[in-house]
Coordinates of C-alpha atoms in Angstrom, one line a residue:
M1 CA 16.3 -13.0 15.9
S2 CA 14.2 -15.4 13.9
P3 CA 16.1 -17.5 11.3
L4 CA 12.8 -18.3 9.6
G5 CA 12.0 -14.6 9.2
L6 CA 15.4 -13.7 7.7
L7 CA 15.2 -16.7 5.3
M8 CA 11.7 -15.8 4.1
T9 CA 12.7 -12.1 3.7
G10 CA 15.6 -13.1 1.5
A11 CA 13.6 -15.6 -0.5
S12 CA 10.8 -13.0 -1.0
F13 CA 13.2 -10.3 -2.1
A14 CA 14.7 -12.7 -4.7
A15 CA 11.2 -13.9 -5.9
F16 CA 9.9 -10.3 -6.4
Q17 CA 13.1 -9.2 -8.1
G18 CA 12.7 -12.2 -10.4
L19 CA 9.1 -11.3 -11.1
H20 CA 10.1 -7.8 -12.0
G21 CA 12.7 -9.2 -14.4
G22 CA 10.4 -11.8 -15.8
L23 CA 7.7 -9.3 -16.8
Q24 CA 10.3 -7.6 -19.0
L25 CA 10.5 -10.7 -21.1
L26 CA 6.8 -11.0 -21.7
P27 CA 4.9 -9.3 -24.5
T28 CA 3.5 -6.7 -22.2
P29 CA 3.2 -2.9 -22.6
D30 CA 6.6 -1.3 -22.6
L31 CA 6.0 0.7 -19.5
W32 CA 8.0 0.3 -16.3
K33 CA 5.1 1.6 -14.3
W34 CA 2.8 -1.0 -15.7
R35 CA 5.2 -3.8 -14.7
N36 CA 5.8 -2.3 -11.3
I37 CA 2.0 -2.1 -10.6
C38 CA 1.5 -5.7 -11.7
V39 CA 4.2 -6.9 -9.2
S40 CA 2.7 -4.8 -6.5
Q41 CA -0.8 -6.2 -7.2
V42 CA 0.6 -9.7 -6.7
H43 CA 1.8 -8.7 -3.3
S44 CA -1.3 -6.8 -2.3
L45 CA -3.6 -9.7 -3.2
L46 CA -1.4 -12.3 -1.5
A47 CA -0.7 -10.3 1.7
G48 CA -4.1 -8.7 2.1
A49 CA -6.1 -11.9 1.5
E50 CA -3.8 -14.0 3.9
A51 CA -4.0 -11.3 6.6
L52 CA -7.8 -11.2 6.4
L53 CA -8.1 -15.0 6.4
G54 CA -5.4 -15.4 9.1
L55 CA -7.1 -12.9 11.5
S56 CA -10.4 -14.7 10.9
L57 CA -9.0 -18.1 11.7
Y58 CA -6.6 -16.9 14.4
P59 CA -8.2 -13.9 16.2
Q60 CA -5.6 -14.2 19.0
M61 CA -3.4 -12.1 16.8
A62 CA -5.7 -9.2 17.4
T63 CA -6.3 -9.9 21.1
D64 CA -2.6 -10.4 21.8
P65 CA -0.8 -8.7 19.0
I66 CA 2.6 -8.9 20.8
H67 CA 2.9 -12.6 21.4
G68 CA -0.1 -14.4 19.9
H69 CA 0.7 -15.6 16.4
P70 CA 1.2 -18.9 14.5
P71 CA 4.5 -19.5 12.7
W72 CA 3.0 -18.8 9.3
A73 CA 2.2 -15.2 10.3
L74 CA 5.8 -14.4 10.8
A75 CA 6.5 -15.8 7.4
L76 CA 3.8 -13.6 5.9
V77 CA 5.3 -10.5 7.5
A78 CA 8.8 -11.5 6.3
V79 CA 7.5 -11.9 2.7
S80 CA 6.1 -8.4 2.8
V81 CA 9.4 -7.0 4.0
G82 CA 11.1 -8.7 1.1
Y83 CA 8.6 -7.2 -1.3
F84 CA 9.1 -3.7 -0.1
L85 CA 12.8 -4.0 -0.3
A86 CA 12.6 -5.4 -3.9
N87 CA 10.1 -2.7 -4.9
G88 CA 12.3 0.0 -3.4
A89 CA 15.3 -1.4 -5.4
D90 CA 13.1 -1.5 -8.6
I91 CA 12.1 2.2 -8.0
L92 CA 15.7 3.2 -7.6
Q93 CA 16.7 1.5 -10.8
N94 CA 14.0 3.2 -12.9
Q95 CA 13.4 6.6 -11.3
T96 CA 15.4 9.4 -9.8
L97 CA 15.4 10.4 -6.1
G98 CA 13.6 13.6 -7.1
Q99 CA 10.8 11.6 -8.7
A100 CA 10.3 9.0 -6.0
W101 CA 11.7 10.3 -2.7
D102 CA 8.2 10.3 -1.1
L103 CA 7.5 6.8 -2.1
L104 CA 10.9 5.6 -0.9
C105 CA 10.4 7.3 2.5
H106 CA 7.0 5.5 2.8
H107 CA 8.7 2.2 2.0
L108 CA 11.5 3.0 4.6
V109 CA 8.9 3.6 7.3
V110 CA 7.0 0.4 6.5
V111 CA 10.1 -1.8 6.3
S112 CA 11.4 -0.3 9.6
C113 CA 8.1 -1.2 11.4
L114 CA 7.6 -4.7 9.8
S115 CA 11.3 -5.6 10.3
T116 CA 10.8 -5.2 14.1
A117 CA 8.5 -8.2 14.1
V118 CA 10.7 -10.2 11.8
L119 CA 13.9 -9.6 13.9
S120 CA 12.3 -9.9 17.3
G121 CA 9.6 -12.5 16.7
H122 CA 7.2 -10.2 18.6
Y123 CA 4.4 -7.8 17.4
V124 CA 3.7 -10.2 14.6
G125 CA -0.1 -9.9 15.2
F126 CA 0.2 -6.1 15.1
S127 CA 2.0 -6.4 11.8
V128 CA -0.6 -8.8 10.3
V129 CA -3.3 -6.3 11.1
S130 CA -1.3 -3.6 9.2
L131 CA -1.3 -5.9 6.2
L132 CA -5.0 -5.5 5.9
L133 CA -4.2 -2.2 4.2
E134 CA -3.0 -4.2 1.2
L135 CA -6.6 -4.9 0.4
N136 CA -7.1 -1.2 -0.3
S137 CA -3.8 -1.2 -2.2
A138 CA -5.2 -3.8 -4.5
C139 CA -8.1 -1.5 -5.4
L140 CA -5.6 1.4 -5.9
H141 CA -3.6 -0.7 -8.4
L142 CA -6.7 -1.6 -10.3
R143 CA -7.6 2.1 -10.5
K144 CA -4.2 2.9 -11.9
L145 CA -4.3 0.6 -14.8
P146 CA -7.0 2.6 -16.8
L147 CA -4.9 5.7 -16.1
L148 CA -1.8 4.1 -17.7
S149 CA -4.0 3.0 -20.6
H150 CA -5.4 6.5 -21.0
Q151 CA -8.9 5.2 -20.4
A152 CA -9.7 7.0 -17.1
P153 CA -13.1 8.4 -18.2
S154 CA -14.6 4.9 -18.3
L155 CA -17.0 2.8 -16.2
A156 CA -14.2 0.6 -15.1
F157 CA -12.2 3.5 -13.8
S158 CA -15.3 5.0 -12.0
M159 CA -16.1 1.6 -10.3
A160 CA -12.4 1.2 -9.3
S161 CA -12.4 4.7 -7.8
R162 CA -15.5 4.0 -5.7
A163 CA -14.2 0.6 -4.7
T164 CA -10.9 2.3 -3.6
L165 CA -12.8 4.8 -1.4
A166 CA -14.9 2.0 0.2
S167 CA -11.9 -0.2 0.9
L168 CA -9.9 2.8 2.1
A169 CA -12.4 3.4 4.8
L170 CA -12.8 -0.3 5.7
F171 CA -9.3 -1.8 5.2
R172 CA -7.0 1.2 5.6
L173 CA -8.5 3.8 8.0
G174 CA -10.2 1.1 10.1
P175 CA -7.0 -0.9 10.8
L176 CA -5.0 2.3 11.2
G177 CA -7.5 3.6 13.8
W178 CA -7.4 0.2 15.7
M179 CA -3.6 0.1 15.7
S180 CA -3.4 3.7 16.9
L181 CA -5.9 3.1 19.8
W182 CA -4.1 -0.2 20.8
L183 CA -0.7 1.6 20.8
F184 CA -2.1 4.4 22.9
R185 CA -3.7 2.1 25.4
H186 CA -0.8 -0.4 25.7
H187 CA 2.2 2.0 25.3
H188 CA 3.4 0.9 28.8
Q189 CA 3.9 -2.6 27.5
V190 CA 6.0 -1.5 24.5
P191 CA 9.6 -0.1 24.6
S192 CA 9.7 3.7 24.1
A193 CA 11.7 3.4 20.9
L194 CA 9.1 1.2 19.4
V195 CA 6.3 3.5 20.5
V196 CA 8.0 6.3 18.7
L197 CA 8.6 4.2 15.6
G198 CA 5.1 2.8 15.5
G199 CA 3.5 6.2 16.2
T200 CA 5.6 7.8 13.4
G201 CA 4.5 5.1 11.0
L202 CA 0.9 5.3 11.9
V203 CA 0.8 9.1 11.7
T204 CA 2.6 9.1 8.3
V205 CA 0.5 6.5 6.6
G206 CA -2.7 7.8 8.2
A207 CA -2.1 11.3 6.9
M208 CA -1.3 10.0 3.5
S209 CA -4.5 7.9 3.5
I210 CA -6.7 10.8 4.4
I211 CA -5.2 13.0 1.7
L212 CA -5.5 10.1 -0.8
G213 CA -9.2 9.7 0.0
V214 CA -10.0 13.4 -0.3
C215 CA -8.1 13.6 -3.6
I216 CA -9.9 10.6 -5.1
L217 CA -13.3 11.8 -3.8
V218 CA -12.8 15.3 -5.3
S219 CA -10.9 14.5 -8.5
N220 CA -12.7 11.3 -9.6
V221 CA -16.1 11.2 -7.9
L222 CA -17.4 14.7 -7.3
R223 CA -15.9 16.2 -10.5
S224 CA -17.3 13.4 -12.5
Q225 CA -20.8 14.4 -11.7
P226 CA -22.9 16.0 -14.5
H227 CA -22.7 19.8 -14.5
P228 CA -26.0 21.8 -14.7
Y229 CA -24.8 24.6 -17.0
P230 CA -24.1 24.2 -20.7
G231 CA -20.7 24.8 -22.2
H232 CA -18.8 23.3 -19.3
K233 CA -15.5 21.7 -20.3
E234 CA -14.5 18.9 -18.0
T235 CA -10.9 18.6 -17.0
R236 CA -10.0 15.1 -16.0
T237 CA -7.6 15.0 -13.1
C238 CA -5.5 12.3 -11.4
C239 CA -5.6 11.6 -7.7
D240 CA -2.9 14.2 -7.0
G241 CA -5.1 16.9 -8.5
E242 CA -3.0 17.5 -11.6
P243 CA -4.6 17.6 -15.0
A244 CA -4.4 14.1 -16.6
R245 CA -1.9 13.9 -19.4
P246 CA -0.8 10.9 -21.6
D247 CA 2.6 11.0 -20.0
H248 CA 1.4 11.5 -16.4
R249 CA 3.5 9.1 -14.3
D250 CA 1.5 9.3 -11.1
T251 CA 4.6 9.0 -8.9
S252 CA 3.2 10.9 -5.9
I253 CA 3.1 9.2 -2.6
L254 CA -0.6 9.7 -2.7
S255 CA -0.6 6.5 -4.7
L256 CA 0.2 4.6 -1.5
K257 CA 1.5 1.8 -3.6
D258 CA 2.1 -0.7 -0.8

């Protein structure tokens, strides 16, 4: 058990909880979802950028994802665990289980997988690779802001949707594919319980990611193309395929708000 990991997890939980509370004191839009996305964006930019930089400077984390990692990598994973715990607590305080059960299940799977690295001190490199997904999450958060501002039919929203699709392929499906292949090839080096846990997490997040990409492609890219026949009335949709409404909360797990 790593004392540094536990300390960083607790400090991260307190910091993100404080950030949630601090945003309520600022003259910001009176929307819980807006505040929640801003906090999530802070984590996505921090974790995603550090994971990409860390893997570039310390490629041993990819060549030996079980043992090869510097001390700061464990701290980065612990910070992410603290964020997901704080975000889950914020969701429980502001939404019912019926509204957010899917997102809470997603957070539970992620925390279970990342906590393995924090508690054992192993598989840190594997966890850092998984944090590359946060680069796609950053684009997802930028795409949500026009939705909350009821400005989805805009150039900014269109660019954000296309950036989300590009980063989904590069920083979500790519790392998920690499992790799945590594786990398949090295399953004999990993305890069976962790193979099941890791496999479950990869299948769950991978399926959500594919559905997310299809929904964004169909709802916000293909349907935004000009229609050749006159009299067509465009119906704007959100990523879950529902007609967009001013009060649409976009609480589906398809948001993949990591």
